[in-house]
CSV table of C-alpha atoms and ligand atoms in Angstrom, one decimal:
chain,number,residue,atom,x,y,z
Z,1,MET,CA,8.5,20.7,-9.8
Z,2,LEU,CA,4.9,20.2,-8.9
Z,3,LEU,CA,6.0,18.2,-5.8
Z,4,LEU,CA,7.3,21.4,-4.3
Z,5,ARG,CA,4.5,23.7,-5.4
Z,6,TYR,CA,3.1,25.7,-2.6
Z,7,ARG,CA,0.0,24.2,-1.1
Z,8,GLY,CA,0.2,25.8,2.4
Z,9,SER,CA,2.6,24.6,5.1
Z,10,GLU,CA,1.5,21.4,6.8
Z,11,GLY,CA,-1.0,20.7,4.1
Z,12,MET,CA,1.7,20.8,1.5
Z,13,VAL,CA,4.1,18.6,3.4
Z,14,ALA,CA,1.2,16.2,4.2
Z,15,TRP,CA,0.4,16.0,0.4
Z,16,ALA,CA,4.0,15.5,-0.7
Z,17,PHE,CA,4.6,12.7,1.9
Z,18,HIS,CA,1.3,11.1,0.8
Z,19,ARG,CA,2.4,11.1,-2.8
Z,20,ILE,CA,6.0,9.9,-2.1
Z,21,SER,CA,4.8,7.1,0.2
Z,22,GLY,CA,2.1,6.0,-2.3
Z,23,ILE,CA,4.6,5.7,-5.1
Z,24,ALA,CA,7.1,3.9,-2.8
Z,25,ILE,CA,4.5,1.3,-1.7
Z,26,TRP,CA,3.5,0.9,-5.4
Z,27,LEU,CA,7.1,0.1,-6.3
Z,28,PHE,CA,7.3,-2.5,-3.6
Z,29,VAL,CA,4.0,-4.2,-4.7
Z,30,LEU,CA,5.4,-4.6,-8.2
Z,31,LEU,CA,8.3,-6.5,-6.7
Z,32,HIS,CA,6.2,-8.4,-4.2
Z,33,VAL,CA,3.7,-9.8,-6.7
Z,34,LEU,CA,6.7,-11.0,-8.7
Z,35,ASP,CA,8.3,-12.7,-5.7
Z,36,ILE,CA,5.0,-14.4,-4.6
Z,37,TYR,CA,4.5,-15.5,-8.2
Z,38,LEU,CA,7.9,-17.2,-8.0
Z,39,ALA,CA,6.8,-18.9,-4.8
Z,40,GLY,CA,4.4,-20.9,-6.9
Z,41,GLY,CA,6.4,-21.0,-10.2
Z,42,ASN,CA,10.0,-21.5,-8.9
Z,43,PRO,CA,10.1,-22.0,-5.1
Z,44,ASN,CA,13.9,-22.2,-5.0
Z,45,VAL,CA,14.3,-18.7,-6.4
Z,46,TYR,CA,11.6,-17.4,-4.0
Z,47,ASP,CA,13.4,-18.9,-1.0
Z,48,ASP,CA,16.6,-17.1,-2.1
Z,49,ILE,CA,14.8,-13.8,-2.4
Z,50,LEU,CA,13.3,-14.5,1.1
Z,51,LYS,CA,16.8,-14.6,2.5
Z,52,PHE,CA,17.1,-11.0,1.6
Z,53,TYR,CA,13.8,-10.2,3.3
Z,54,ALA,CA,15.2,-11.8,6.5
Z,55,SER,CA,18.6,-10.1,6.3
Z,56,THR,CA,19.5,-6.9,8.2
Z,57,PRO,CA,19.4,-4.6,5.1
Z,58,GLY,CA,16.1,-6.3,4.1
Z,59,ARG,CA,14.7,-5.6,7.6
Z,60,ILE,CA,15.7,-2.0,7.5
Z,61,MET,CA,13.9,-1.6,4.1
Z,62,GLU,CA,10.8,-3.4,5.6
Z,63,VAL,CA,10.8,-0.9,8.5
Z,64,LEU,CA,10.8,1.9,5.9
Z,65,LEU,CA,8.1,0.2,4.0
Z,66,GLY,CA,6.0,-0.1,7.1
Z,67,ALA,CA,6.6,3.5,7.9
Z,68,ALA,CA,5.5,4.6,4.4
Z,69,LEU,CA,2.4,2.4,4.7
Z,70,LEU,CA,1.5,3.7,8.2
Z,71,TYR,CA,1.9,7.3,7.2
Z,72,HIS,CA,0.0,6.8,4.0
Z,73,GLY,CA,-2.8,4.9,5.7
Z,74,LEU,CA,-3.2,7.4,8.6
Z,75,ASN,CA,-3.1,10.4,6.3
Z,76,GLY,CA,-5.5,8.7,3.9
Z,77,LEU,CA,-8.0,8.4,6.7
Z,78,ARG,CA,-7.5,12.1,7.5
Z,79,ILE,CA,-8.1,13.0,3.8
Z,80,MET,CA,-11.3,10.9,3.8
Z,81,ALA,CA,-12.6,12.3,7.0
Z,82,MET,CA,-12.2,15.8,5.7
Z,83,ASP,CA,-13.8,14.9,2.3
Z,84,PHE,CA,-16.9,13.5,3.9
Z,85,TRP,CA,-17.1,15.9,6.9
Z,86,PRO,CA,-15.8,19.2,5.4
Z,87,ARG,CA,-16.1,21.0,8.8
Z,88,LEU,CA,-13.1,18.9,10.0
Z,89,THR,CA,-10.9,20.8,7.6
Z,90,ALA,CA,-10.8,23.6,10.2
Z,91,TYR,CA,-8.7,21.1,12.3
Z,92,HIS,CA,-6.6,19.6,9.5
Z,93,LYS,CA,-3.3,20.6,11.3
Z,94,GLN,CA,-4.4,19.1,14.6
Z,95,ILE,CA,-5.5,15.8,12.9
Z,96,TRP,CA,-2.1,15.7,11.1
Z,97,TYR,CA,-0.2,16.1,14.4
Z,98,ALA,CA,-2.5,13.5,16.0
Z,99,ASN,CA,-1.5,11.2,13.1
Z,100,TRP,CA,2.2,11.7,14.0
Z,101,VAL,CA,1.5,10.8,17.6
Z,102,ILE,CA,-0.1,7.5,16.4
Z,103,PHE,CA,2.7,7.0,13.9
Z,104,ILE,CA,5.4,7.2,16.6
Z,105,GLY,CA,3.4,5.3,19.1
Z,106,VAL,CA,2.7,2.4,16.8
Z,107,GLY,CA,5.8,2.7,14.6
Z,108,LEU,CA,8.5,2.5,17.2
Z,109,PRO,CA,7.4,-0.7,18.8
Z,110,GLY,CA,6.7,-2.1,15.4
Z,111,ALA,CA,10.2,-1.2,14.1
Z,112,PHE,CA,11.7,-2.8,17.2
Z,113,VAL,CA,9.9,-6.1,16.6
Z,114,ILE,CA,11.0,-6.2,13.0
Z,115,MET,CA,14.6,-5.4,13.8
Z,116,LYS,CA,14.9,-7.7,16.8
Z,117,PRO,CA,16.2,-10.8,14.9
Z,118,ALA,CA,18.9,-8.7,13.3
Z,119,PHE,CA,20.4,-8.2,16.8
Z,120,GLY,CA,20.0,-11.9,17.6
Z,121,TRP,CA,17.2,-11.3,20.2
Q,1,MET,CA,-12.5,25.3,-4.6
Q,2,ALA,CA,-9.3,24.4,-2.8
Q,3,LEU,CA,-9.6,27.0,0.0
Q,4,TYR,CA,-8.2,24.6,2.5
Q,5,SER,CA,-5.4,22.1,2.3
Q,6,ARG,CA,-6.4,18.4,2.6
Q,7,SER,CA,-3.7,16.7,0.4
Q,8,GLY,CA,-6.2,14.6,-1.5
Q,9,ARG,CA,-7.5,15.2,-4.9
Q,10,PRO,CA,-10.5,17.6,-4.9
Q,11,LYS,CA,-13.8,15.8,-5.6
Q,12,PRO,CA,-14.3,16.0,-9.4
Q,13,GLN,CA,-17.4,18.0,-10.3
Q,14,SER,CA,-17.7,16.3,-13.7
Q,15,GLY,CA,-19.3,13.0,-12.7
Q,16,GLY,CA,-18.7,9.9,-14.8
Q,17,PHE,CA,-15.5,8.0,-14.6
Q,18,GLU,CA,-13.5,10.6,-12.7
Q,19,LEU,CA,-16.1,10.8,-10.0
Q,20,ALA,CA,-16.3,7.0,-9.8
Q,21,ALA,CA,-12.5,6.8,-9.5
Q,22,TRP,CA,-12.5,9.4,-6.8
Q,23,TYR,CA,-15.0,7.4,-4.8
Q,24,PHE,CA,-13.2,4.1,-5.5
Q,25,MET,CA,-9.9,5.5,-4.2
Q,26,ARG,CA,-11.7,6.1,-0.9
Q,27,LEU,CA,-13.5,2.8,-0.7
Q,28,SER,CA,-10.4,0.9,-1.5
Q,29,GLY,CA,-8.4,3.1,1.0
Q,30,VAL,CA,-10.7,2.0,3.8
Q,31,ALA,CA,-10.5,-1.6,2.7
Q,32,LEU,CA,-6.7,-1.4,2.5
Q,33,PHE,CA,-6.5,0.1,5.9
Q,34,PHE,CA,-7.7,-3.2,7.3
Q,35,LEU,CA,-6.3,-5.7,4.7
Q,36,ALA,CA,-2.8,-4.2,4.3
Q,37,PHE,CA,-2.2,-3.6,8.0
Q,38,ALA,CA,-3.5,-7.1,8.9
Q,39,HIS,CA,-1.2,-8.6,6.2
Q,40,PHE,CA,1.8,-6.6,7.2
Q,41,SER,CA,1.3,-7.5,10.9
Q,42,LEU,CA,0.8,-11.2,10.1
Q,43,GLU,CA,4.0,-11.3,8.1
Q,44,HIS,CA,6.1,-9.4,10.7
Q,45,PHE,CA,4.6,-9.6,14.1
Q,46,LEU,CA,2.7,-13.0,14.1
Q,47,PHE,CA,5.4,-14.7,12.0
Q,48,ASP,CA,8.8,-13.5,10.7
Q,49,PRO,CA,10.2,-13.3,7.2
Q,50,SER,CA,12.9,-15.8,8.2
Q,51,GLN,CA,10.3,-18.6,8.4
Q,52,GLU,CA,8.1,-17.7,5.4
Q,53,SER,CA,9.5,-20.1,2.8
Q,54,ALA,CA,7.5,-21.3,-0.2
Q,55,THR,CA,6.7,-24.6,1.6
Q,56,TRP,CA,5.4,-22.5,4.5
Q,57,ILE,CA,3.1,-20.6,2.2
Q,58,PHE,CA,1.7,-23.8,0.6
Q,59,ASN,CA,1.3,-25.7,3.9
Q,60,GLN,CA,0.4,-23.0,6.4
Q,61,ARG,CA,-1.0,-20.1,4.5
Q,62,TRP,CA,-2.6,-21.2,1.2
Q,63,ASN,CA,-3.9,-24.4,2.8
Q,64,SER,CA,-7.0,-22.3,3.6
Q,65,LEU,CA,-9.6,-20.9,1.3
Q,66,PHE,CA,-10.1,-18.1,3.7
Q,67,TRP,CA,-6.6,-16.9,3.4
Q,68,ARG,CA,-6.5,-17.4,-0.3
Q,69,SER,CA,-9.6,-15.2,-0.6
Q,70,PHE,CA,-8.1,-12.7,1.8
Q,71,ASP,CA,-4.9,-12.5,-0.3
Q,72,TRP,CA,-6.9,-12.2,-3.5
Q,73,LEU,CA,-9.0,-9.4,-2.1
Q,74,LEU,CA,-5.9,-7.6,-0.9
Q,75,LEU,CA,-4.4,-8.1,-4.4
Q,76,MET,CA,-7.5,-6.7,-6.1
Q,77,MET,CA,-7.7,-3.7,-3.8
Q,78,VAL,CA,-4.1,-2.8,-3.9
Q,79,VAL,CA,-3.7,-3.1,-7.7
Q,80,LEU,CA,-6.8,-1.0,-8.4
Q,81,HIS,CA,-5.9,1.6,-5.7
Q,82,ALA,CA,-2.2,1.9,-6.5
Q,83,PHE,CA,-2.7,2.0,-10.3
Q,84,LEU,CA,-5.6,4.6,-10.1
Q,85,GLY,CA,-3.3,6.6,-7.8
Q,86,MET,CA,-0.4,6.3,-10.2
Q,87,ARG,CA,-2.7,7.4,-13.0
Q,88,THR,CA,-3.4,10.7,-11.0
Q,89,VAL,CA,0.3,11.1,-10.5
Q,90,THR,CA,1.1,10.5,-14.2
Q,91,MET,CA,-1.6,13.0,-15.3
Q,92,ASP,CA,-0.2,15.6,-13.0
Q,93,TYR,CA,3.3,15.5,-14.5
Q,94,LEU,CA,2.8,14.6,-18.2
Q,95,LYS,CA,0.6,15.7,-21.0
Q,96,GLY,CA,0.0,15.0,-24.7
Q,97,GLY,CA,1.7,12.1,-26.3
Q,98,LYS,CA,4.0,11.4,-23.3
Q,99,ARG,CA,0.9,11.1,-21.1
Q,100,THR,CA,-0.9,8.7,-23.5
Q,101,PHE,CA,2.3,6.6,-23.7
Q,102,ALA,CA,2.9,6.5,-20.0
Q,103,LEU,CA,-0.7,5.7,-19.2
Q,104,THR,CA,-0.8,2.9,-21.7
Q,105,ALA,CA,2.3,1.4,-20.2
Q,106,LEU,CA,0.9,1.8,-16.7
Q,107,TYR,CA,-2.3,0.0,-17.5
Q,108,LEU,CA,-0.4,-2.8,-19.2
Q,109,VAL,CA,1.8,-3.3,-16.2
Q,110,GLY,CA,-1.3,-3.2,-13.9
Q,111,ALA,CA,-3.0,-5.9,-16.0
Q,112,VAL,CA,0.1,-8.1,-15.9
Q,113,VAL,CA,0.5,-7.7,-12.1
Q,114,PHE,CA,-3.2,-8.5,-11.6
Q,115,VAL,CA,-3.0,-11.6,-13.8
Q,116,MET,CA,0.2,-12.9,-12.2
Q,117,GLY,CA,-1.1,-12.4,-8.7
Q,118,THR,CA,-4.4,-14.2,-9.5
Q,119,VAL,CA,-2.7,-17.1,-11.4
Q,120,VAL,CA,-0.4,-18.0,-8.4
Q,121,VAL,CA,-3.1,-17.7,-5.7
Q,122,LEU,CA,-5.4,-20.0,-7.8
Q,123,SER,CA,-2.9,-22.5,-9.2
Q,124,VAL,CA,-1.0,-23.7,-6.1
Q,125,PRO,CA,-2.8,-27.0,-5.2
Q,126,LEU,CA,-4.7,-27.0,-2.0
Q,127,THR,CA,-3.0,-29.4,0.4
Q,128,MET,CA,-5.2,-30.9,3.1
Q,129,PRO,CA,-3.8,-31.2,6.6
Q,130,SER,CA,-3.0,-34.8,7.4
K,1,HEM,C1,-3.3,1.6,4.1
K,1,HEM,C2,-4.5,2.1,3.6
K,1,HEM,C3,-4.5,3.2,2.6
K,1,HEM,C4,-5.4,4.3,2.6
K,1,HEM,C5,-6.3,4.6,3.8
K,1,HEM,C6,-5.2,5.0,1.4
K,1,HEM,C7,-5.8,6.2,1.1
K,1,HEM,C8,-5.6,7.0,0.0
K,1,HEM,C9,-6.3,8.2,-0.3
K,1,HEM,C10,-7.4,8.8,0.5
K,1,HEM,C11,-5.7,8.7,-1.4
K,1,HEM,C12,-6.1,10.0,-2.1
K,1,HEM,C13,-7.0,9.7,-3.3
K,1,HEM,C14,-7.3,10.9,-4.1
K,1,HEM,O1,-6.7,12.0,-3.8
K,1,HEM,O2,-8.2,10.8,-4.9
K,1,HEM,C15,-4.6,7.8,-1.8
K,1,HEM,C16,-3.8,8.0,-2.9
K,1,HEM,C17,-2.8,7.1,-3.3
K,1,HEM,N1,-2.5,5.9,-2.8
K,1,HEM,FE1,-3.4,5.2,-1.1
K,1,HEM,N2,-4.2,4.4,0.6
K,1,HEM,C18,-3.8,3.2,1.3
K,1,HEM,C19,-2.9,2.3,0.8
K,1,HEM,C20,-2.2,2.4,-0.4
K,1,HEM,C21,-1.2,1.4,-0.9
K,1,HEM,C22,-1.0,0.1,-0.2
K,1,HEM,C23,-0.7,2.0,-2.0
K,1,HEM,C24,0.3,1.4,-3.0
K,1,HEM,C25,0.5,0.1,-3.3
K,1,HEM,C26,-1.3,3.3,-2.2
K,1,HEM,C27,-0.9,4.1,-3.3
K,1,HEM,C28,-1.5,5.3,-3.5
K,1,HEM,C29,-1.1,6.2,-4.6
K,1,HEM,C30,0.0,6.0,-5.6
K,1,HEM,C31,-1.9,7.4,-4.5
K,1,HEM,C32,-1.9,8.6,-5.4
K,1,HEM,C33,-1.1,9.7,-4.6
K,1,HEM,C34,-1.4,11.1,-5.2
K,1,HEM,O3,-2.3,11.3,-6.0
K,1,HEM,O4,-0.6,12.0,-4.8
K,1,HEM,N3,-2.2,3.5,-1.2
K,1,HEM,N4,-4.6,6.8,-0.9
K,2,HEM,C1,7.8,-6.8,3.8
K,2,HEM,C2,6.6,-7.0,4.1
K,2,HEM,C3,5.8,-8.1,3.6
K,2,HEM,C4,6.1,-9.5,3.6
K,2,HEM,C5,7.2,-10.2,4.3
K,2,HEM,C6,5.0,-10.1,2.9
K,2,HEM,C7,4.9,-11.5,2.7
K,2,HEM,C8,3.9,-12.2,2.0
K,2,HEM,C9,3.8,-13.6,1.9
K,2,HEM,C10,4.7,-14.6,2.5
K,2,HEM,C11,2.7,-13.8,1.0
K,2,HEM,C12,2.2,-15.2,0.7
K,2,HEM,C13,0.8,-15.5,1.2
K,2,HEM,C14,0.6,-15.2,2.6
K,2,HEM,O1,1.4,-15.5,3.5
K,2,HEM,O2,-0.5,-14.7,2.9
K,2,HEM,C15,2.2,-12.5,0.6
K,2,HEM,C16,1.2,-12.3,-0.3
K,2,HEM,C17,0.7,-11.1,-0.6
K,2,HEM,N1,1.1,-9.9,-0.2
K,2,HEM,FE1,2.6,-9.5,1.1
K,2,HEM,N2,4.1,-9.2,2.4
K,2,HEM,C18,4.6,-8.0,2.8
K,2,HEM,C19,4.0,-6.7,2.6
K,2,HEM,C20,2.9,-6.5,1.7
K,2,HEM,C21,2.3,-5.2,1.4
K,2,HEM,C22,2.8,-3.9,2.1
K,2,HEM,C23,1.3,-5.4,0.5
K,2,HEM,C24,0.3,-4.5,-0.1
K,2,HEM,C25,-0.2,-3.5,0.5
K,2,HEM,C26,1.3,-6.9,0.3
K,2,HEM,C27,0.4,-7.5,-0.6
K,2,HEM,C28,0.3,-8.9,-0.8
K,2,HEM,C29,-0.6,-9.5,-1.7
K,2,HEM,C30,-1.6,-8.8,-2.6
K,2,HEM,C31,-0.4,-10.9,-1.6
K,2,HEM,C32,-1.1,-12.0,-2.4
K,2,HEM,C33,-0.4,-12.2,-3.7
K,2,HEM,C34,-1.1,-13.1,-4.6
K,2,HEM,O3,-2.2,-13.5,-4.4
K,2,HEM,O4,-0.5,-13.3,-5.7
K,2,HEM,N3,2.3,-7.5,1.0
K,2,HEM,N4,3.0,-11.5,1.2
């Protein structure tokens, strides 16, 4: 599998995660354009789908979606920084670890806010 | 070329469409960093999915040309970025007839998604605040 092809430790994992998260968000967008289309075309069906978004399993999936988006976005900036300032590639691991610090720092409070209503808070 | 790992696609040396696509992935990436995170924060931190009914979209969100334009820009960026990205993924795993078939299907789905998204954001009547 190309997904597991060796690309060099952190760099390979960074690449595999970037690809997996990109595909996952793409799948969500396919569903999402359909549900927003229904909001205009058939509001009752949309409101039913929305109940899933507001449910506990729905919220867990939104946390995962947010995590994929956050990882992909941060790593995307890292890729672009190295594309346009090649000297930064010497620090690609450090930037990747910095990304994880931001990921945890922003992601944990975000996940908390999304999950709150599921606990009745 | 790939002496270092950077997890993106190496810049195509060929020019033409491949190079344009490479640049566009980066341009739309920067745009999405703002648009997608703003949208996600709006739907989850400013509001909550439990209140985002169809009526809410018509009366609170799509009552404004600004937000309609914002949503349409987000739609355009995300469709082009995600489908160009999926094109790279497809070309990495498939070749020959399977590749042609998968890419044709991908572009068709992309066109349908773009049209559906555009139709709904344009067709819901603009309700003026009373
Ligand atoms: C949040 C802001 C985002 C940034 C900064 C970003 C950035 C990037 C960059 C730099 C690439 C590499 C392009 C290349 O190698 O030529 C990429 C690939 C990709 N992106 Fe994004 N992106 C973002 C959002 C999204 C979204 C919302 C989706 C899906 C709907 C998405 C789907 C993809 C896919 C499928 C790929 C191809 C992955 C691969 O070739 O392995 N991206 N992105
Ligand atoms: C689970 C998280 C999300 C929720 C609850 C959500 C909710 C909504 C809602 C209620 C609308 C209607 C208009 C508005 O309020 O602005 C909308 C539109 C839209 N959303 Fe999301 N959204 C989510 C995540 C995303 C993500 C991650 C993307 C893409 C990166 C995205 C892309 C769009 C687009 C392109 C539109 C406009 C659709 C159109 O014009 O047809 N959304 N979303």
